[in-house]
Short mmCIF file of C-alpha atoms in Angstrom, two decimals:
data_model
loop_
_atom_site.label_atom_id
_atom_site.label_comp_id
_atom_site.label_asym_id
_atom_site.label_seq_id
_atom_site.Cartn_x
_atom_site.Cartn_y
_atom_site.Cartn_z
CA UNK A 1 29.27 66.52 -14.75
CA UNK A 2 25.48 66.96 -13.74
CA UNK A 3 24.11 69.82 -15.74
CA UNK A 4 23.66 71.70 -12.59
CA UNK A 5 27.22 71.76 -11.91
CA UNK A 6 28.40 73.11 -15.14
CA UNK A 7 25.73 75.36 -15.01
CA UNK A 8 27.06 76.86 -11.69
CA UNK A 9 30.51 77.27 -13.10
CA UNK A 10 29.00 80.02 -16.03
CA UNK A 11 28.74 83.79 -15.05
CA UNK A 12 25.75 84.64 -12.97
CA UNK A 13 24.39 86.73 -15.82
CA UNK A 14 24.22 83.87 -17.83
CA UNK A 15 22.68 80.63 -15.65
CA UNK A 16 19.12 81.16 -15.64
CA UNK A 17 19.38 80.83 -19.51
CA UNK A 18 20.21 77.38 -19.18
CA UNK A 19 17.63 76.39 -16.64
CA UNK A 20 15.23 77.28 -19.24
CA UNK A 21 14.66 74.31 -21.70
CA UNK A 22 13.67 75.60 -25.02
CA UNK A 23 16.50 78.27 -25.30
CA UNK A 24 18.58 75.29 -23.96
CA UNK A 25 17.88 73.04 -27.10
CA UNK A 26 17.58 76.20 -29.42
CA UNK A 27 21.15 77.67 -28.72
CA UNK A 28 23.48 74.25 -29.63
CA UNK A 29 21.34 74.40 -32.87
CA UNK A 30 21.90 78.10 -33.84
CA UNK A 31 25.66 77.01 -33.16
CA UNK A 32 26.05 74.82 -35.06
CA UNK A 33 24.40 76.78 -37.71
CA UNK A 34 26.42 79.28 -37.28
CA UNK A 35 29.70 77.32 -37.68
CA UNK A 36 28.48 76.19 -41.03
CA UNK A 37 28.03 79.50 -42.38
CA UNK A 38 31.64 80.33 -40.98
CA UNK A 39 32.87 77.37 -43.05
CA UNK A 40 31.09 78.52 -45.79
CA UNK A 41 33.13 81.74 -45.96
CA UNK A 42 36.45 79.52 -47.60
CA UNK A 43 34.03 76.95 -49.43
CA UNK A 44 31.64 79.41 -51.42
CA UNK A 45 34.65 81.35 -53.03
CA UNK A 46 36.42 78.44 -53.53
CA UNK A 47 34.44 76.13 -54.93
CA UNK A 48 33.83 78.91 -57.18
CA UNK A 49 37.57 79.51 -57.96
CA UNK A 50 37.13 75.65 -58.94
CA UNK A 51 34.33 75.56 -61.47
CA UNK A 52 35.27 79.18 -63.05
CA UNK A 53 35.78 78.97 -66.34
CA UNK A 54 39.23 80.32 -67.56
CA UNK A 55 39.92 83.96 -66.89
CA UNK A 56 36.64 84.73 -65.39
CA UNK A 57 37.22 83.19 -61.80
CA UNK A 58 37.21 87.38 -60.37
CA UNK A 59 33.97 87.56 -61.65
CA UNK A 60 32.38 84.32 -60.53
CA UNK A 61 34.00 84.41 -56.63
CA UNK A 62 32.76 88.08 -56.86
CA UNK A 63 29.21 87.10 -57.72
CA UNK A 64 29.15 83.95 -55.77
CA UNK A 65 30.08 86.06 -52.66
CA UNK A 66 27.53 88.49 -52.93
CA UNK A 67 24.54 85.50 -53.87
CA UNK A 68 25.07 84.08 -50.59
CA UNK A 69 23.94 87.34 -48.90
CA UNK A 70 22.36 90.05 -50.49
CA UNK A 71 19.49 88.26 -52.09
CA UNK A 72 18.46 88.54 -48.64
CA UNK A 73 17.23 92.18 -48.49
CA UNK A 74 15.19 91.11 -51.98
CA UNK A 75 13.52 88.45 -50.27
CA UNK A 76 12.92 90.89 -47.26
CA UNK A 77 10.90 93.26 -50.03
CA UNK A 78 9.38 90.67 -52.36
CA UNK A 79 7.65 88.28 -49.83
CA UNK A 80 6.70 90.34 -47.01
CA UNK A 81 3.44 90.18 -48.44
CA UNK A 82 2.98 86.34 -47.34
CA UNK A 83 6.03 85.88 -44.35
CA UNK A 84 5.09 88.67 -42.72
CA UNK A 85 1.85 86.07 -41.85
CA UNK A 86 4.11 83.52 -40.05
CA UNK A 87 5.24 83.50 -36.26
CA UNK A 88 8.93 83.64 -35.68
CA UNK A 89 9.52 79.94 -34.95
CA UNK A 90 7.94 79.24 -38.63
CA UNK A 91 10.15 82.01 -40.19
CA UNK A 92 13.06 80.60 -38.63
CA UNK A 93 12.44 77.07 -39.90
CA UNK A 94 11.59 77.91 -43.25
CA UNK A 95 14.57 79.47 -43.72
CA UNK A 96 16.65 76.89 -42.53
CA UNK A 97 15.23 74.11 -44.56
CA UNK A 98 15.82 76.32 -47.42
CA UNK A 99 19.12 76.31 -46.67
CA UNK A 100 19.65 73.35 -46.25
CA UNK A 101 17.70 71.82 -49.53
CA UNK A 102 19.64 74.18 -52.03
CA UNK A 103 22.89 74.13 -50.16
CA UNK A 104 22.81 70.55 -49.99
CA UNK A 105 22.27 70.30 -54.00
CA UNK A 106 25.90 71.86 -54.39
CA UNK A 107 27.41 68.79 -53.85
CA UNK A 108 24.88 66.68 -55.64
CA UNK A 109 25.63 68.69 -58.63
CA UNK A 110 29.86 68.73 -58.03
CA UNK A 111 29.63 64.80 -58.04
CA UNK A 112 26.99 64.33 -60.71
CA UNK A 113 29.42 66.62 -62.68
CA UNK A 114 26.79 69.51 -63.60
CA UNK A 115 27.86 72.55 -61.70
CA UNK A 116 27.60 75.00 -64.06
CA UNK A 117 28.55 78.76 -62.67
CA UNK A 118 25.26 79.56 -63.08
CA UNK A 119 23.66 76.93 -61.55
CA UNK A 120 26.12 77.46 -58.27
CA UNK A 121 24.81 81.14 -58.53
CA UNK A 122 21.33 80.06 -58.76
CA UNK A 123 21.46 77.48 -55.73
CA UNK A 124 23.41 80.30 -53.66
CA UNK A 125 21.27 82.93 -54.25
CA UNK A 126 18.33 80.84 -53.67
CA UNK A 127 19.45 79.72 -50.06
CA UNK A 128 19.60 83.12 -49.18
CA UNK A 129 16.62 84.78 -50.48
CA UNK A 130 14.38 84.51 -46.70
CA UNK A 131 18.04 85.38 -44.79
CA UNK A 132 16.35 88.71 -43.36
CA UNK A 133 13.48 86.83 -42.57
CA UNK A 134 14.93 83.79 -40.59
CA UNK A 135 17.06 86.31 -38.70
CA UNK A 136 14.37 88.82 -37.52
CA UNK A 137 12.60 85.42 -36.60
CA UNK A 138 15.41 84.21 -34.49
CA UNK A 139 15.81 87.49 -32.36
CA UNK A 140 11.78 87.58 -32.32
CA UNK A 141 11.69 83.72 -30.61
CA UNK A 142 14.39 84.92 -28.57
CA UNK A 143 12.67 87.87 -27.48
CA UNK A 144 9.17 85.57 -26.92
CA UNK A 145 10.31 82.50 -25.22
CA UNK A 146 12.35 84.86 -22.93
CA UNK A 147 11.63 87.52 -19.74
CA UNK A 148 12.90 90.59 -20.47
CA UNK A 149 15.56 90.67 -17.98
CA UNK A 150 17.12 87.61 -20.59
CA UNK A 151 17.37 88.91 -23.86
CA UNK A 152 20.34 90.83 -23.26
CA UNK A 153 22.61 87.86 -22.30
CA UNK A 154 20.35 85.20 -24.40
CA UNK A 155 21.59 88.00 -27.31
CA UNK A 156 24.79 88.07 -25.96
CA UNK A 157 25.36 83.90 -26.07
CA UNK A 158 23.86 83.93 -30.00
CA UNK A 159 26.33 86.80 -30.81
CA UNK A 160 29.54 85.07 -29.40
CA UNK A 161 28.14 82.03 -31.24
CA UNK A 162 28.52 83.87 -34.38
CA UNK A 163 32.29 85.46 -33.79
CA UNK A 164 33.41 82.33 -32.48
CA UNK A 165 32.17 80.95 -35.77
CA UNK A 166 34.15 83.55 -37.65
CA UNK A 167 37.35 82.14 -36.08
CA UNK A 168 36.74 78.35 -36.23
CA UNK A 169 34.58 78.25 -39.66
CA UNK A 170 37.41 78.90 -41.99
CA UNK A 171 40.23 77.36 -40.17
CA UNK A 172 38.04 74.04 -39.84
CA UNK A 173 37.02 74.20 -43.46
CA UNK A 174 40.76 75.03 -44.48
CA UNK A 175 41.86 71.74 -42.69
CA UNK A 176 38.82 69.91 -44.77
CA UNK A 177 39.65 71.30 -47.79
CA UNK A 178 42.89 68.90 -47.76
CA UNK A 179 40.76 65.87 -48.23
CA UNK A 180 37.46 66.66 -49.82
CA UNK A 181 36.07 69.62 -52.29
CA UNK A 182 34.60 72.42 -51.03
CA UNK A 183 31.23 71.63 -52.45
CA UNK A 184 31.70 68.80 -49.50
CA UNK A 185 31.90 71.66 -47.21
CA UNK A 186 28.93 73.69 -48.44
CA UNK A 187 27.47 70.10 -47.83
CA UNK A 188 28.22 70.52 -43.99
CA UNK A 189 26.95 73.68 -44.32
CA UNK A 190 23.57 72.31 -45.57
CA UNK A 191 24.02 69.63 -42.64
CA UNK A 192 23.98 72.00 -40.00
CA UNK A 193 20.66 73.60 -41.18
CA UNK A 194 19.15 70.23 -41.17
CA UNK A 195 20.19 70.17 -37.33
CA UNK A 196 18.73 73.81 -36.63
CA UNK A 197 15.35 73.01 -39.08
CA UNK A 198 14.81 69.83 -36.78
CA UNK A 199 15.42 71.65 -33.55
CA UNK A 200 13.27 74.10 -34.12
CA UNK A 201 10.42 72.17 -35.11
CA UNK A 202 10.98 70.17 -31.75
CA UNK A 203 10.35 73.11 -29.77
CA UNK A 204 6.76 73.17 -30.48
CA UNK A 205 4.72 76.30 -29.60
CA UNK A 206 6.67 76.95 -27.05
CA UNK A 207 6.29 80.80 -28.34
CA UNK A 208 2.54 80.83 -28.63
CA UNK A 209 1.53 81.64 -25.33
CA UNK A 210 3.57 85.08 -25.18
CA UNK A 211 3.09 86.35 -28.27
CA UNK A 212 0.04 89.01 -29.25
CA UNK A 213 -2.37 88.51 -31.42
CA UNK A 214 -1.84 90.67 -34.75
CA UNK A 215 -3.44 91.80 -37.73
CA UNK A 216 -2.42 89.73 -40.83
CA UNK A 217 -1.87 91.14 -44.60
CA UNK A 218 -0.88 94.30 -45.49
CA UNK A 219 -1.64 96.56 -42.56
CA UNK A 220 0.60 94.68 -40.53
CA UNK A 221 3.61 95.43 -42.32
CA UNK A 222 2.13 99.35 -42.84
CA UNK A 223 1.77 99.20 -38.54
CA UNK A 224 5.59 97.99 -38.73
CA UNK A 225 6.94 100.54 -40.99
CA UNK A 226 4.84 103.31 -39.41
CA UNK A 227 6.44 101.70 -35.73
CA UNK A 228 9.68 102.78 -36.96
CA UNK A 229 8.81 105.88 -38.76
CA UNK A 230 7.15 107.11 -35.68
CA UNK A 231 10.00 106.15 -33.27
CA UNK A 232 12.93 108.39 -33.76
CA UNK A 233 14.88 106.08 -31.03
CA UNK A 234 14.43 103.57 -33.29
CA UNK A 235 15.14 104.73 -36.41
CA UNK A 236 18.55 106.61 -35.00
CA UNK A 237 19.56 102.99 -33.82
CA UNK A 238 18.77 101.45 -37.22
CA UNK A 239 20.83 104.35 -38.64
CA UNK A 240 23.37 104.61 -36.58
CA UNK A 241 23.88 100.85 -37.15
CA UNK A 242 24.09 101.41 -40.51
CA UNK A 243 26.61 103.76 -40.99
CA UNK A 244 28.44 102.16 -38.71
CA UNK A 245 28.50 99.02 -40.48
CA UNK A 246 28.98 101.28 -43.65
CA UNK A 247 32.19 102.36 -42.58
CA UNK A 248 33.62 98.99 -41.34
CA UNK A 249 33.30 98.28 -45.02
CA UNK A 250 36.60 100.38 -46.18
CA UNK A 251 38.20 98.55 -43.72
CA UNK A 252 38.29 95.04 -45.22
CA UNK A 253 39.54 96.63 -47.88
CA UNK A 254 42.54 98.97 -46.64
CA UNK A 255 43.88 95.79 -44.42
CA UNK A 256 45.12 93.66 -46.35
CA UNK A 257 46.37 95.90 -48.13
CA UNK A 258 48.40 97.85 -45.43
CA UNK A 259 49.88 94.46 -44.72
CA UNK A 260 50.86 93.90 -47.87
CA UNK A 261 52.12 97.86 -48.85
CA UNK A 262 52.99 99.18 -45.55
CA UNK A 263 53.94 96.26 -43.24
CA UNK A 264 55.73 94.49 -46.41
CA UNK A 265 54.55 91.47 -44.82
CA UNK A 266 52.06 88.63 -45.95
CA UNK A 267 48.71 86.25 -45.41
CA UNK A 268 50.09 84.93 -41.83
CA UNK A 269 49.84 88.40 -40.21
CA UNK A 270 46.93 89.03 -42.06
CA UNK A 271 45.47 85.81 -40.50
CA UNK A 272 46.42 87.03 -36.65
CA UNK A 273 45.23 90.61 -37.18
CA UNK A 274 41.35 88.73 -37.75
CA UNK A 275 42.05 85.96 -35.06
CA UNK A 276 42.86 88.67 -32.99
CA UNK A 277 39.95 90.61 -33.21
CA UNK A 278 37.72 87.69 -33.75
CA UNK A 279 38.77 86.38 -30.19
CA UNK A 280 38.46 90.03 -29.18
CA UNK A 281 35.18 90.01 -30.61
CA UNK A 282 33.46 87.14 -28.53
CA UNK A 283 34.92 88.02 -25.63
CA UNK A 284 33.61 91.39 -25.70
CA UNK A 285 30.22 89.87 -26.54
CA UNK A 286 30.15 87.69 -23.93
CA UNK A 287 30.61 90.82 -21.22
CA UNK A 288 27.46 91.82 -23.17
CA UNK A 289 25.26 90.49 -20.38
CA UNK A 290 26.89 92.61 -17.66
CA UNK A 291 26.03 95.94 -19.75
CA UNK A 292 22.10 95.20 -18.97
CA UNK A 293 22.68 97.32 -15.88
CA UNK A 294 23.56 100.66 -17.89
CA UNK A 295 21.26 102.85 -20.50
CA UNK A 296 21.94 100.29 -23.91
CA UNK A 297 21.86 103.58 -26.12
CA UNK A 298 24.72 105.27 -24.60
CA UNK A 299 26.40 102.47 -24.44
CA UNK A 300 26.44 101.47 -27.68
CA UNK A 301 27.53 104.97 -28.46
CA UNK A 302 30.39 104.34 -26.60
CA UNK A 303 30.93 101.15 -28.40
CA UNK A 304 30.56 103.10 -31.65
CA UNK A 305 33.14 105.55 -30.77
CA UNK A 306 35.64 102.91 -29.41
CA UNK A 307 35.59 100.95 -32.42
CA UNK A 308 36.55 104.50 -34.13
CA UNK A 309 38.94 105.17 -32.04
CA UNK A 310 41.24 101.95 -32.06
CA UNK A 311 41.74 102.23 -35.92
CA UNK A 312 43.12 106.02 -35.54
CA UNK A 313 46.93 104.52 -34.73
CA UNK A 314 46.91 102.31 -38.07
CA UNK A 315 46.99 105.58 -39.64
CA UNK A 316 50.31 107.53 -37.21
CA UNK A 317 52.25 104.45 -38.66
CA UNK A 318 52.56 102.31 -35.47
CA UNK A 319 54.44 98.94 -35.39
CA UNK A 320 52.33 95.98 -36.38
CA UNK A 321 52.36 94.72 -32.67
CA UNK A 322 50.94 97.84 -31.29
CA UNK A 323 48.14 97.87 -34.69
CA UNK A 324 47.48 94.02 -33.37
CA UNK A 325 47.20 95.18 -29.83
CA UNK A 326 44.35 98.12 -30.92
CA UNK A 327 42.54 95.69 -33.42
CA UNK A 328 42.36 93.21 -30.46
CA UNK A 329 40.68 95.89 -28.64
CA UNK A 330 38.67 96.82 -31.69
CA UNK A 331 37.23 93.02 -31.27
CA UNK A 332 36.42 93.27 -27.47
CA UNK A 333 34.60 97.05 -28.02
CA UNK A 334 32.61 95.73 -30.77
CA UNK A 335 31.88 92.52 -29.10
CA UNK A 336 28.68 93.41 -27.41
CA UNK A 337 26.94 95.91 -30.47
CA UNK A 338 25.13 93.44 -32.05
CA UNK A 339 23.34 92.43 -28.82
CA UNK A 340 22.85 95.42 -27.45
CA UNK A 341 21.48 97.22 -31.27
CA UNK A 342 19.13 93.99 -31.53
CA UNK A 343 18.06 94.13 -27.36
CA UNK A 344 17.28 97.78 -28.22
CA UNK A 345 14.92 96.52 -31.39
CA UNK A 346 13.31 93.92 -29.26
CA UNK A 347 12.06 96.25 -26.01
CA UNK A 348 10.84 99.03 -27.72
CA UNK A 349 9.07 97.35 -30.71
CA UNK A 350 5.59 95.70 -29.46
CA UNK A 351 5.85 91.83 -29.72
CA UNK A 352 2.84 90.97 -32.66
CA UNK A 353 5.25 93.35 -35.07
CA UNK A 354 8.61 92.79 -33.87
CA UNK A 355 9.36 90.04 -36.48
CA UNK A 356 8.42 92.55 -39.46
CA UNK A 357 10.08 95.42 -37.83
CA UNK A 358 13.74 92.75 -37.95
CA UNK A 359 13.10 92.30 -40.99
CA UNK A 360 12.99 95.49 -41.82
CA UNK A 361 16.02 96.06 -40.14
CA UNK A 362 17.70 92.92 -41.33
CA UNK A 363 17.11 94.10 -45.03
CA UNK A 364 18.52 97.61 -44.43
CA UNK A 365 21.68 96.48 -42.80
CA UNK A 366 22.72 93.82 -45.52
CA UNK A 367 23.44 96.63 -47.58
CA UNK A 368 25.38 98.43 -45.94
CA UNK A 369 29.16 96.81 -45.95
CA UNK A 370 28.77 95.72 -48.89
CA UNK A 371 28.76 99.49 -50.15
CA UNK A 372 31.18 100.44 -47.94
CA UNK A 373 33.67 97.46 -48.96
CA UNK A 374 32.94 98.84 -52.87
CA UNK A 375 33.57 102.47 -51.62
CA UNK A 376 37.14 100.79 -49.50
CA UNK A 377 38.86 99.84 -52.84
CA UNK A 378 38.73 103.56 -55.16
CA UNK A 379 39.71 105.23 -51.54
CA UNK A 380 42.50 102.96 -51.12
CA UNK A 381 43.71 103.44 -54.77
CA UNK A 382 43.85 107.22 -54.03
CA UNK A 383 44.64 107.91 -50.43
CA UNK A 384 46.60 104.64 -49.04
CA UNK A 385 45.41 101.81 -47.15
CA UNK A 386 46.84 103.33 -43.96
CA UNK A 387 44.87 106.91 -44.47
CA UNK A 388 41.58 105.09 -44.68
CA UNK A 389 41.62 102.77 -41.85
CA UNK A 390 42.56 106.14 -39.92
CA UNK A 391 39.82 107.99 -41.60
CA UNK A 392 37.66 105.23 -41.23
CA UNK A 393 38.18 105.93 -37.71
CA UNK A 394 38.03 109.26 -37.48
CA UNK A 395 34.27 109.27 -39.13
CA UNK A 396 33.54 106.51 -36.47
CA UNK A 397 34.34 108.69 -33.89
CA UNK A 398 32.42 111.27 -35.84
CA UNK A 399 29.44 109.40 -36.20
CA UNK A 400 29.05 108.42 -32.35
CA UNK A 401 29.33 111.88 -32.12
CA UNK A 402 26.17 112.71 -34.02
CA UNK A 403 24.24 109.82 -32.57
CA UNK A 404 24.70 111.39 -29.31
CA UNK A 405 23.66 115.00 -30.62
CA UNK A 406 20.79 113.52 -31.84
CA UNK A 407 20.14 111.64 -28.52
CA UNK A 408 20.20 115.15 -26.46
CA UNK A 409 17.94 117.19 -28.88
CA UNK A 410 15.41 114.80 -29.20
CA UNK A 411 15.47 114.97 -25.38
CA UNK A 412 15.19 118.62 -25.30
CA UNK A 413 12.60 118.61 -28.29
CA UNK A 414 9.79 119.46 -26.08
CA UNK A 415 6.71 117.26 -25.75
CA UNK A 416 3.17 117.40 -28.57
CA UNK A 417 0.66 119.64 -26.39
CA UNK A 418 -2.98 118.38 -25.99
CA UNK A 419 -5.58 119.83 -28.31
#
């Protein structure tokens, strides 16, 4: 099949992406990154299960978990003095051959026998420290080797890459993990940021011709902080992304537990309540690119408040079919958010500063489930695992509500008259 053909058989919305050649060789490569990440999910905690010494393996998943992501927000902090210098396609490479190097010493070290906790810690953390970077520099190419009128699907493709990835990832490295170790895995993992370092540098500067010149050092990063400080549109969306992420985070928490306490049931219906929404999820994202014809904020109000709204029966003591059924939906309302919140970021921020504006952003957001996951397991203890995935709903629903409060009075809010 000609690469015309196929190309005829994808949604409108979606073909001119693939008539345009760097986004065509870019997208396979983010992919496939992606899909290593979603292995890594089973491999990081496991491996660490593996080299923990004897009653400490809680504390060493724990910390291995959290030192494959939230270094990123330091990183954001610490070397914005230097990154903030580079153009996206730069960011994005570096990060992925950081990756890629440090990942890729896990299993040096597992077969040379010298993986120490510590040193997995230290080679996890360290693979992770330009995260917020290399992701506000992959929305930023996006948004500069792309019209306008693209971003929203080109968003919506890179999304559904990355819940399709949440769905494949651990089930692929669960059928691995029967043959090798999952330091093998990580391996993979370190493979597929090879593929997306290479790709990227293959591209050459294809972004150079569209992008604005910008002051360098420290007033560039002062322009993007101002940007968002003087933007109240996009400071509510950073916000309201937040919070909402925020209160996802009880939610990991409460589910497996209701399974376990209220369904009486175990890690198979566990496993189908995240397939489900997972599937859910990238279809929804994929309609993404059909939204572009509505206002994105109310919309992603609306997917705010959905999202709220199909955890509020987990909580009136449904069957498990009917919860299934509403986390399903859950998946397809969320779907499109993350394209939408970063299509928002990417039209109203001016090009020279969007990549330190992501970053920003990027930094921000990585703390947010993990606090809300911490804040999941002392509400669980006290109220039930069914009470907070309803009230986790409820304050959803609540917080779309307040978002689109804010929306109205800052129309009202009447404009700065000239001296």
């Amino acid at each position: 099949m000609t690469l015309s053909s196929a190309t005829r058989l994808l949604p409108r919305t979606y073909r001119p992406l693939f008539t345009h050649p760097p986004f065509r060789r870019l997208l396979p490569a983010l992919a496939a990154s992606d899909l290593g990440d979603g292995m890594s999910v089973v491999a990081v905690a496991w491996l660490a299960v593996l080299i923990a010494p004897p009653g400490r393996s809680g504390l060493v998943v724990g910390a291995a978990v959290a030192a494959y992501a939230l270094p990123g927000a330091a990183g954001a902090l610490l070397f914005g003095r230097w990154l903030r210098r580079l153009p996206a396609q730069r960011l994005l490479a570096a990060d992925a051959w950081l990756r890629a190097v440090l990942l890729g010493c896990v299993p040096v070290a597992w077969a040379t026998g010298v993986l120490h906790p510590v040193v997995y810690l230290v080679l996890l953390a360290g693979s992770s420290v330009l995260h917020a970077w290399g992701s506000a520099g992959k929305y930023s190419l996006i948004a500069r080797i792309l019209p306008p009128d693209q971003r929203l699907p080109a968003n919506a493709l890179v999304s559904s890459c990355t819940s399709a990835s949440v769905i494949i990832g651990p089930a692929l490295a669960g059928f691995l993990a029967t043959a090798v170790s999952p330091a093998w895995i990580l391996g993979l993992d370190a493979v597929s940021f090879t593929v997306l370092a290479v790709q990227v540098g293959r591209l050459g500067n294809v972004a150079g011709t569209t992008a604005t010149a910008a002051p360098t050092g420290s007033g560039r990063s002062a322009a993007g902080l101002n940007l968002l400080r003087g933007q109240p549109e996009l400071l509510g969306i950073l916000a309201l992304t937040w919070f909402f992420n925020f209160l996802y985070g009880p939610v990991e928490v409460a589910l497996p537990l209701h399974v376990t306490e209220d369904l009486h049931s175990g890690a198979s219906l566990l496993g189908l309540y995240w397939t489900l929404f997972g599937v859910g999820a990238v279809l929804g994202a994929l309609s993404a690119g059909a939204l572009r014809r509505f206002p994105l904020r109310p919309v992603t109000l609306g997917i705010v408040a959905g999202w709220g709204l199909t955890l509020v029966p987990f909580g009136l003591g449904v069957p498990a079919g009917v919860s299934l059924v509403c986390f399903a939906l859950g998946g397809v309302v969320y779907g499109p958010f993350t394209a939408l919140s970063f299509t928002l970021f990417q039209d109203r921020t001016p090009a020279a500063l969007l990549t330190t504006v992501l970053a920003v952003r990027s930094a921000a957001l990585l703390t947010a489930a993990p606090v809300g996951t911490a804040l999941g397991g002392p509400l669980t203890a006290a109220m039930g695992p069914r009470t907070v995935l309803a009230v986790s709903g409820i304050a959803t629903m609540v917080l779309a509500v307040a978002g689109a409060a804010a929306r109205v009075r800052g129309r009202r809010r009447p404009a700065p008259r000239p001296v």
